[in-house]
Short mmCIF file of C-alpha atoms in Angstrom, two decimals:
data_model
loop_
_atom_site.label_atom_id
_atom_site.label_comp_id
_atom_site.label_asym_id
_atom_site.label_seq_id
_atom_site.Cartn_x
_atom_site.Cartn_y
_atom_site.Cartn_z
CA UNK A 1 49.90 3.95 -16.37
CA UNK A 2 49.16 4.17 -20.11
CA UNK A 3 46.25 5.48 -22.13
CA UNK A 4 45.36 4.45 -25.78
CA UNK A 5 43.64 6.52 -28.14
CA UNK A 6 42.04 4.59 -31.39
CA UNK A 7 41.59 7.88 -33.85
CA UNK A 8 39.72 6.88 -37.01
CA UNK A 9 38.43 8.88 -39.73
CA UNK A 10 34.64 7.77 -40.71
CA UNK A 11 34.48 5.21 -43.38
CA UNK A 12 33.63 6.39 -47.00
CA UNK A 13 30.56 8.14 -47.22
CA UNK A 14 28.03 8.79 -50.33
CA UNK A 15 27.85 11.98 -52.10
CA UNK A 16 24.65 10.84 -54.24
CA UNK A 17 22.27 13.71 -53.48
CA UNK A 18 23.90 17.05 -53.89
CA UNK A 19 20.98 18.67 -51.97
CA UNK A 20 21.70 16.83 -49.01
CA UNK A 21 23.10 18.24 -45.92
CA UNK A 22 26.69 17.40 -45.24
CA UNK A 23 26.17 16.39 -41.64
CA UNK A 24 23.25 13.67 -42.95
CA UNK A 25 25.26 12.03 -45.68
CA UNK A 26 25.28 8.11 -45.18
CA UNK A 27 28.12 5.37 -45.99
CA UNK A 28 28.53 4.33 -49.64
CA UNK A 29 29.07 0.45 -50.26
CA UNK A 30 32.70 0.57 -49.50
CA UNK A 31 32.34 2.33 -46.24
CA UNK A 32 29.54 -0.08 -45.44
CA UNK A 33 32.54 -2.78 -46.19
CA UNK A 34 35.32 -1.00 -44.56
CA UNK A 35 33.99 0.06 -41.07
CA UNK A 36 33.46 -3.89 -40.18
CA UNK A 37 36.84 -4.67 -41.55
CA UNK A 38 38.59 -2.10 -39.41
CA UNK A 39 36.67 -3.41 -36.42
CA UNK A 40 37.87 -6.94 -37.03
CA UNK A 41 41.44 -6.03 -37.43
CA UNK A 42 41.17 -3.97 -33.87
CA UNK A 43 39.44 -6.83 -32.20
CA UNK A 44 42.23 -9.07 -33.47
CA UNK A 45 45.09 -6.87 -32.46
CA UNK A 46 43.16 -6.49 -28.93
CA UNK A 47 42.52 -2.72 -29.41
CA UNK A 48 39.18 -2.47 -27.52
CA UNK A 49 37.85 0.82 -26.77
CA UNK A 50 35.98 1.82 -23.22
CA UNK A 51 33.95 4.22 -24.91
CA UNK A 52 33.51 5.63 -28.47
CA UNK A 53 32.97 9.08 -29.19
CA UNK A 54 31.42 10.07 -32.72
CA UNK A 55 30.76 13.53 -34.27
CA UNK A 56 26.91 12.90 -34.50
CA UNK A 57 27.02 13.28 -38.12
CA UNK A 58 25.37 10.31 -39.70
CA UNK A 59 28.26 8.80 -41.57
CA UNK A 60 30.26 8.76 -37.96
CA UNK A 61 27.48 7.17 -36.46
CA UNK A 62 26.80 4.58 -39.46
CA UNK A 63 30.97 3.68 -39.08
CA UNK A 64 30.54 2.62 -35.50
CA UNK A 65 27.27 0.96 -36.01
CA UNK A 66 28.94 -1.24 -38.65
CA UNK A 67 31.90 -1.92 -36.38
CA UNK A 68 30.26 -2.73 -32.94
CA UNK A 69 28.95 -6.10 -34.10
CA UNK A 70 32.42 -6.78 -34.72
CA UNK A 71 34.07 -6.12 -31.06
CA UNK A 72 33.86 -8.87 -28.44
CA UNK A 73 32.79 -6.04 -25.89
CA UNK A 74 30.74 -3.13 -27.41
CA UNK A 75 31.87 0.19 -25.83
CA UNK A 76 29.33 2.92 -25.16
CA UNK A 77 29.08 5.19 -28.28
CA UNK A 78 28.44 8.57 -27.53
CA UNK A 79 27.85 11.62 -29.48
CA UNK A 80 30.26 14.46 -29.27
CA UNK A 81 29.33 17.35 -31.21
CA UNK A 82 32.58 19.23 -31.12
CA UNK A 83 33.96 16.78 -33.02
CA UNK A 84 31.90 17.69 -36.06
CA UNK A 85 34.25 19.04 -38.92
CA UNK A 86 36.63 19.99 -35.65
CA UNK A 87 40.11 21.65 -35.73
CA UNK A 88 43.03 19.44 -34.31
CA UNK A 89 43.06 21.54 -31.14
CA UNK A 90 39.05 21.29 -30.29
CA UNK A 91 39.51 17.35 -30.84
CA UNK A 92 42.44 17.47 -28.43
CA UNK A 93 40.21 19.37 -26.00
CA UNK A 94 37.28 16.75 -26.19
CA UNK A 95 39.79 14.00 -25.49
CA UNK A 96 41.43 15.59 -22.73
CA UNK A 97 38.14 15.56 -20.73
CA UNK A 98 37.74 11.96 -20.71
CA UNK A 99 38.21 9.39 -18.15
CA UNK A 100 38.24 6.08 -19.61
CA UNK A 101 41.92 4.24 -20.35
CA UNK A 102 41.20 3.44 -23.77
CA UNK A 103 39.16 6.19 -25.87
CA UNK A 104 38.37 5.80 -29.78
CA UNK A 105 37.38 8.79 -31.96
CA UNK A 106 35.49 8.97 -35.08
CA UNK A 107 35.30 12.37 -36.87
CA UNK A 108 36.16 13.98 -39.89
CA UNK A 109 39.30 15.40 -42.04
CA UNK A 110 41.53 17.65 -41.92
CA UNK A 111 41.44 18.09 -38.13
CA UNK A 112 41.63 14.13 -37.58
CA UNK A 113 44.81 13.71 -40.21
CA UNK A 114 46.33 16.92 -38.70
CA UNK A 115 46.03 15.92 -34.83
CA UNK A 116 47.25 12.56 -35.78
CA UNK A 117 50.54 14.00 -37.17
CA UNK A 118 50.83 16.35 -34.30
CA UNK A 119 50.49 13.61 -31.66
CA UNK A 120 53.34 11.51 -32.80
CA UNK A 121 56.69 11.41 -31.27
CA UNK A 122 58.08 10.17 -34.44
CA UNK A 123 55.94 10.29 -37.91
CA UNK A 124 55.47 6.95 -39.23
CA UNK A 125 56.80 5.92 -42.80
CA UNK A 126 53.25 4.65 -43.80
CA UNK A 127 52.49 6.48 -47.18
CA UNK A 128 48.91 6.86 -46.38
CA UNK A 129 49.31 8.27 -42.95
CA UNK A 130 49.61 12.01 -43.63
CA UNK A 131 46.65 11.74 -46.02
CA UNK A 132 44.29 9.69 -43.46
CA UNK A 133 41.99 8.54 -46.17
CA UNK A 134 38.46 7.51 -45.28
CA UNK A 135 38.40 4.68 -42.45
CA UNK A 136 42.31 5.39 -41.64
CA UNK A 137 42.82 4.06 -38.14
CA UNK A 138 45.66 5.25 -35.75
CA UNK A 139 46.12 3.72 -32.29
CA UNK A 140 48.50 5.64 -30.03
CA UNK A 141 49.50 4.81 -26.46
CA UNK A 142 50.51 7.92 -23.94
CA UNK A 143 52.65 7.49 -21.00
CA UNK A 144 50.08 9.58 -18.71
CA UNK A 145 47.41 8.65 -16.22
CA UNK A 146 45.16 11.48 -17.17
CA UNK A 147 44.01 12.88 -20.74
CA UNK A 148 44.54 15.95 -19.35
CA UNK A 149 48.37 15.56 -19.91
CA UNK A 150 47.95 14.49 -23.37
CA UNK A 151 49.77 17.24 -25.93
CA UNK A 152 51.23 17.25 -29.32
CA UNK A 153 54.45 15.16 -29.58
CA UNK A 154 53.62 13.10 -26.50
CA UNK A 155 52.02 9.84 -28.23
CA UNK A 156 53.71 6.75 -29.75
CA UNK A 157 51.90 5.43 -32.73
CA UNK A 158 51.67 1.67 -32.08
CA UNK A 159 49.62 0.69 -35.30
CA UNK A 160 48.07 2.34 -38.30
CA UNK A 161 45.56 0.61 -41.06
CA UNK A 162 43.80 1.65 -44.07
CA UNK A 163 40.89 -0.34 -45.31
CA UNK A 164 42.80 -1.11 -48.54
CA UNK A 165 45.14 -3.28 -46.81
CA UNK A 166 42.61 -5.22 -45.46
CA UNK A 167 39.76 -5.48 -48.24
CA UNK A 168 41.83 -4.43 -51.10
#
């Protein structure tokens, strides 16, 4: 049995109000366009999550809300507050507690970029992978039957996309 992880950084958020708390920042126009574009790409490729874990920050929740309608079978979204600005090992701990075979996580850098890089058996040649810009999305497969067995260096990156490849 294999497990699939869809690891996505939230779509582009707004910095319009300097008094606004970081947790409450909404998506900006580009983010509102890129989230459904990524969802359509995932659906076309057959990468459909069983569960979607978001950090709870407004921009992660909005990212999924804009994606859900583009997915043929909408997965359940759950808030995982530990993902908010989390270090890679914290994200990995949240993942290891899951039971669904395909998990999608929507969160933040630098933790998501660092985790993506550490999970790869072989680093991809994509020029944006290390940077992991907003809405960057990786799809990993793991030759494991339990998320508890997932560790750095055990994942095979089967796909990676950034919004600019879809919407310019």
